[in-house]
Amino acid sequence: MTVYAGPVFDMAVQQFDVIADHLSIPTDERERILMPKRSITVSCPVHRDDGSITVFEGYRVQHHLTLGPTKGGTRFAPSVDIGEVAALAIWMSWKCALVGLPYGGAKGGVRVDPGSMSMRELEGLSRRYMQEMIPFVGPRTDVMAPDMGTNEQVMAWFMDTYSMYQGNTVTEIVTGKPVSSGGTLGRREATGRGVAHLVRRVMNELDIVGGATAVVQGFGNVGSHAALELYNSGIKIIAVSDLTDALYDRNGLDIPALLRHAAAHGSIAGFSNQLRYDPAAILTLPCDVLIPAAIERVIDAHIAENLKCRVLAEGANGPTTPEADLILEKRQHEIFVIPDILCNSGGVVVSYFEWVQDLQQLFWEEDEVTRREYQILDRAFAQMIGRAKKDRIPHRTAAMAIGVEKVRAGKAMRGLFP
Ligand code: GLU
């Protein structure tokens, strides 16, 4: 029993066990690779607009420090707990290792509904959370980034708070900042672009041409940019959902208009009454490409049995349960899975570019950022496919095995201290 126990952490453990069995990792080595190195819980008191004070619980989990600093987003959501954050930190480790970044995984979060706060309250919470984390983070220790419920503005507040305490501007303490505050061109779009790039590549390989359709669950930073990229490549986005609503149009939605609506109103709600659809049903719509880009565990065994897509491109972290994976393994000739740790890794890849640019104070053009992002994704994709074919294993097992192997090798070479 660990403090992390819960459905999401248990899922990360179950996934790891599959990999550890596949790699024949001895039992006494498994915990050392899997269990997080550090976890921090803080309470963040915030002055509310009505004069009262609310205390929010915040977390940060740093999975391993073997290959460099830890890296990962900070999530503001009502469902956040330490187990979920730990699982997300572990997935960040496999993701960073798979694509070859010199990082361990981390994740942070605050249990809060950011939509229920004013901008002033949100700023207070963001600043207090970072201030509580100062002893535990740093540009060479742990570098935060956005995740669900946080954005460039929150990253700017994090960076400013850390910098005020240091007495000088430390842009490299977080990534995903606004370009005007030391961010990089192409970071905002990076995750969605990466998803779309891999989707196009797989569509080419599967010979899916002409009139292709996609369904996108989640219209946050990842889902909206993936949808826009695919829309711009001529793919019809027939359904989209977010926390508030779902829309379906078999002729394809007007994604640029939907993006403008979401930017103005904060969600897709109210875009069209006519096109409203059952959010639970969009995952099983017939389509060429399904992109879950919201939260964990939305594709369970039942949904996996009923999927009618040809490509499952996991924009979210952990959208597919281990039980669903067993079904998808049986359906692997019908459904091509692009597993989360590869599919959404464009975000952390460009975060790495942002960190490098901040450390060097030398900034790149956007086309260089995107070209290098795609280069890294293509390399990791080829490695995953090669491994899956060689070992006759599902894509997720192959991707995770590559990640776990690198972390394991790093630990073995450095040895156990003291
Ligand atoms: N939160 C994102 C993820 O889950 C980005 C992390 C980062 O850029 O460090 O991959």
PDB file of N, CA and C and ligand atoms in Angstrom, residues 60 70-75 88 91-92 95-96 101 103 106-107 143-148 150 175-176 187 191 222 315-317 340 344-352, ligand 1:
ATOM      1  N   ARG A  60       3.250  18.121  -5.943  1.00  0.00           N
ATOM      2  CA  ARG A  60       4.257  17.981  -6.997  1.00  0.00           C
ATOM      3  C   ARG A  60       4.936  16.643  -6.761  1.00  0.00           C
ATOM      4  N   THR A  70      13.799  17.044 -13.380  1.00  0.00           N
ATOM      5  CA  THR A  70      12.492  16.501 -13.737  1.00  0.00           C
ATOM      6  C   THR A  70      11.718  17.554 -14.508  1.00  0.00           C
ATOM      7  N   LYS A  71      10.719  17.084 -15.265  1.00  0.00           N
ATOM      8  CA  LYS A  71       9.984  17.960 -16.177  1.00  0.00           C
ATOM      9  C   LYS A  71       8.534  17.515 -16.227  1.00  0.00           C
ATOM     10  N   GLY A  72       7.649  18.469 -16.180  1.00  0.00           N
ATOM     11  CA  GLY A  72       6.244  18.110 -16.351  1.00  0.00           C
ATOM     12  C   GLY A  72       5.305  19.227 -15.972  1.00  0.00           C
ATOM     13  N   GLY A  73       4.068  19.077 -16.371  1.00  0.00           N
ATOM     14  CA  GLY A  73       3.060  20.123 -16.237  1.00  0.00           C
ATOM     15  C   GLY A  73       2.494  20.265 -14.837  1.00  0.00           C
ATOM     16  N   THR A  74       1.702  21.299 -14.682  1.00  0.00           N
ATOM     17  CA  THR A  74       0.952  21.536 -13.448  1.00  0.00           C
ATOM     18  C   THR A  74      -0.516  21.631 -13.828  1.00  0.00           C
ATOM     19  N   ARG A  75      -1.325  20.827 -13.161  1.00  0.00           N
ATOM     20  CA  ARG A  75      -2.739  20.708 -13.500  1.00  0.00           C
ATOM     21  C   ARG A  75      -3.588  21.381 -12.447  1.00  0.00           C
ATOM     22  N   LEU A  88       0.856  10.557 -13.478  1.00  0.00           N
ATOM     23  CA  LEU A  88       1.206  11.454 -14.582  1.00  0.00           C
ATOM     24  C   LEU A  88       2.710  11.733 -14.606  1.00  0.00           C
ATOM     25  N   TRP A  91       4.378   8.669 -16.154  1.00  0.00           N
ATOM     26  CA  TRP A  91       4.203   8.677 -17.618  1.00  0.00           C
ATOM     27  C   TRP A  91       5.125   9.704 -18.274  1.00  0.00           C
ATOM     28  N   MET A  92       5.326  10.834 -17.588  1.00  0.00           N
ATOM     29  CA  MET A  92       6.264  11.836 -18.134  1.00  0.00           C
ATOM     30  C   MET A  92       7.669  11.235 -18.268  1.00  0.00           C
ATOM     31  N   LYS A  95       7.811   9.048 -21.262  1.00  0.00           N
ATOM     32  CA  LYS A  95       7.682   9.911 -22.441  1.00  0.00           C
ATOM     33  C   LYS A  95       9.011  10.614 -22.755  1.00  0.00           C
ATOM     34  N   CYS A  96       9.598  11.248 -21.744  1.00  0.00           N
ATOM     35  CA  CYS A  96      10.854  11.972 -21.972  1.00  0.00           C
ATOM     36  C   CYS A  96      11.948  11.020 -22.432  1.00  0.00           C
ATOM     37  N   LEU A 101      14.832  12.990 -24.268  1.00  0.00           N
ATOM     38  CA  LEU A 101      15.103  14.249 -23.569  1.00  0.00           C
ATOM     39  C   LEU A 101      15.856  13.966 -22.270  1.00  0.00           C
ATOM     40  N   TYR A 103      15.661  14.384 -19.184  1.00  0.00           N
ATOM     41  CA  TYR A 103      14.789  14.697 -18.049  1.00  0.00           C
ATOM     42  C   TYR A 103      14.236  13.436 -17.411  1.00  0.00           C
ATOM     43  N   ALA A 106       7.966  14.580 -14.014  1.00  0.00           N
ATOM     44  CA  ALA A 106       7.342  15.175 -12.828  1.00  0.00           C
ATOM     45  C   ALA A 106       5.931  15.586 -13.204  1.00  0.00           C
ATOM     46  N   LYS A 107       5.130  15.862 -12.230  1.00  0.00           N
ATOM     47  CA  LYS A 107       3.826  16.477 -12.480  1.00  0.00           C
ATOM     48  C   LYS A 107       3.403  17.162 -11.205  1.00  0.00           C
ATOM     49  N   VAL A 143      11.415  21.443 -13.643  1.00  0.00           N
ATOM     50  CA  VAL A 143      10.926  22.531 -14.507  1.00  0.00           C
ATOM     51  C   VAL A 143       9.447  22.291 -14.834  1.00  0.00           C
ATOM     52  N   MET A 144       8.606  23.202 -14.388  1.00  0.00           N
ATOM     53  CA  MET A 144       7.154  23.047 -14.592  1.00  0.00           C
ATOM     54  C   MET A 144       6.737  23.484 -15.994  1.00  0.00           C
ATOM     55  N   ALA A 145       5.480  23.191 -16.325  1.00  0.00           N
ATOM     56  CA  ALA A 145       4.891  23.559 -17.627  1.00  0.00           C
ATOM     57  C   ALA A 145       3.376  23.555 -17.468  1.00  0.00           C
ATOM     58  N   PRO A 146       2.639  23.958 -18.482  1.00  0.00           N
ATOM     59  CA  PRO A 146       1.176  23.895 -18.373  1.00  0.00           C
ATOM     60  C   PRO A 146       0.653  22.462 -18.509  1.00  0.00           C
ATOM     61  N   ASP A 147      -0.520  22.255 -18.015  1.00  0.00           N
ATOM     62  CA  ASP A 147      -1.269  21.015 -18.207  1.00  0.00           C
ATOM     63  C   ASP A 147      -2.748  21.421 -18.145  1.00  0.00           C
ATOM     64  N   MET A 148      -3.627  20.467 -17.954  1.00  0.00           N
ATOM     65  CA  MET A 148      -5.056  20.784 -17.899  1.00  0.00           C
ATOM     66  C   MET A 148      -5.352  21.895 -16.888  1.00  0.00           C
ATOM     67  N   THR A 150      -4.303  24.925 -16.715  1.00  0.00           N
ATOM     68  CA  THR A 150      -3.313  26.014 -16.613  1.00  0.00           C
ATOM     69  C   THR A 150      -2.924  26.448 -18.025  1.00  0.00           C
ATOM     70  N   THR A 175       8.359  26.219 -18.494  1.00  0.00           N
ATOM     71  CA  THR A 175       8.173  26.321 -19.948  1.00  0.00           C
ATOM     72  C   THR A 175       6.686  26.493 -20.237  1.00  0.00           C
ATOM     73  N   GLY A 176       6.403  26.797 -21.499  1.00  0.00           N
ATOM     74  CA  GLY A 176       5.005  27.080 -21.846  1.00  0.00           C
ATOM     75  C   GLY A 176       4.632  28.503 -21.476  1.00  0.00           C
ATOM     76  N   ARG A 187       5.397  26.725 -29.026  1.00  0.00           N
ATOM     77  CA  ARG A 187       5.083  25.859 -27.890  1.00  0.00           C
ATOM     78  C   ARG A 187       3.581  25.689 -27.709  1.00  0.00           C
ATOM     79  N   THR A 191       1.841  20.548 -28.926  1.00  0.00           N
ATOM     80  CA  THR A 191       1.280  19.228 -28.639  1.00  0.00           C
ATOM     81  C   THR A 191       0.281  18.840 -29.729  1.00  0.00           C
ATOM     82  N   VAL A 222      -4.595  21.068 -26.395  1.00  0.00           N
ATOM     83  CA  VAL A 222      -4.183  19.949 -27.245  1.00  0.00           C
ATOM     84  C   VAL A 222      -5.238  19.666 -28.322  1.00  0.00           C
ATOM     85  N   GLY A 315      -4.081  11.955 -27.563  1.00  0.00           N
ATOM     86  CA  GLY A 315      -3.606  13.296 -27.219  1.00  0.00           C
ATOM     87  C   GLY A 315      -3.539  13.513 -25.722  1.00  0.00           C
ATOM     88  N   ALA A 316      -4.432  12.868 -24.979  1.00  0.00           N
ATOM     89  CA  ALA A 316      -4.450  12.971 -23.517  1.00  0.00           C
ATOM     90  C   ALA A 316      -3.394  12.051 -22.925  1.00  0.00           C
ATOM     91  N   ASN A 317      -3.112  12.213 -21.654  1.00  0.00           N
ATOM     92  CA  ASN A 317      -2.274  11.258 -20.930  1.00  0.00           C
ATOM     93  C   ASN A 317      -3.179  10.182 -20.330  1.00  0.00           C
ATOM     94  N   ASP A 340      -0.162   7.427 -26.018  1.00  0.00           N
ATOM     95  CA  ASP A 340      -0.017   8.766 -25.432  1.00  0.00           C
ATOM     96  C   ASP A 340       1.418   9.251 -25.304  1.00  0.00           C
ATOM     97  N   ASN A 344       1.419  12.560 -27.652  1.00  0.00           N
ATOM     98  CA  ASN A 344       1.340  13.940 -27.134  1.00  0.00           C
ATOM     99  C   ASN A 344       2.704  14.493 -26.721  1.00  0.00           C
ATOM    100  N   SER A 345       3.776  13.804 -27.137  1.00  0.00           N
ATOM    101  CA  SER A 345       5.100  14.207 -26.638  1.00  0.00           C
ATOM    102  C   SER A 345       5.633  15.484 -27.293  1.00  0.00           C
ATOM    103  N   GLY A 346       4.973  15.944 -28.359  1.00  0.00           N
ATOM    104  CA  GLY A 346       5.423  17.193 -28.991  1.00  0.00           C
ATOM    105  C   GLY A 346       5.448  18.350 -28.002  1.00  0.00           C
ATOM    106  N   GLY A 347       4.558  18.313 -27.009  1.00  0.00           N
ATOM    107  CA  GLY A 347       4.502  19.390 -26.017  1.00  0.00           C
ATOM    108  C   GLY A 347       5.785  19.465 -25.205  1.00  0.00           C
ATOM    109  N   VAL A 348       6.184  18.337 -24.654  1.00  0.00           N
ATOM    110  CA  VAL A 348       7.390  18.385 -23.817  1.00  0.00           C
ATOM    111  C   VAL A 348       8.648  18.519 -24.674  1.00  0.00           C
ATOM    112  N   VAL A 349       8.598  18.049 -25.895  1.00  0.00           N
ATOM    113  CA  VAL A 349       9.752  18.235 -26.787  1.00  0.00           C
ATOM    114  C   VAL A 349      10.000  19.728 -26.997  1.00  0.00           C
ATOM    115  N   VAL A 350       8.915  20.471 -27.275  1.00  0.00           N
ATOM    116  CA  VAL A 350       9.115  21.906 -27.505  1.00  0.00           C
ATOM    117  C   VAL A 350       9.349  22.642 -26.178  1.00  0.00           C
ATOM    118  N   SER A 351       8.853  22.092 -25.070  1.00  0.00           N
ATOM    119  CA  SER A 351       9.237  22.643 -23.768  1.00  0.00           C
ATOM    120  C   SER A 351      10.750  22.542 -23.577  1.00  0.00           C
ATOM    121  N   TYR A 352      11.289  21.405 -23.989  1.00  0.00           N
ATOM    122  CA  TYR A 352      12.745  21.224 -23.903  1.00  0.00           C
ATOM    123  C   TYR A 352      13.463  22.281 -24.748  1.00  0.00           C
TER     124      TYR A 352
HETATM  125  N1  GLU B   1       1.712  18.725 -19.556  1.00  0.00           N
HETATM  126  C1  GLU B   1       2.315  18.315 -20.774  1.00  0.00           C
HETATM  127  C2  GLU B   1       2.449  16.817 -20.826  1.00  0.00           C
HETATM  128  O1  GLU B   1       1.723  16.119 -20.180  1.00  0.00           O
HETATM  129  C3  GLU B   1       3.592  19.077 -21.082  1.00  0.00           C
HETATM  130  C4  GLU B   1       4.706  18.901 -20.112  1.00  0.00           C
HETATM  131  C5  GLU B   1       5.902  19.806 -20.383  1.00  0.00           C
HETATM  132  O2  GLU B   1       5.887  20.518 -21.376  1.00  0.00           O
HETATM  133  O3  GLU B   1       6.820  19.780 -19.575  1.00  0.00           O
HETATM  134  O4  GLU B   1       3.215  16.274 -21.571  1.00  0.00           O
END
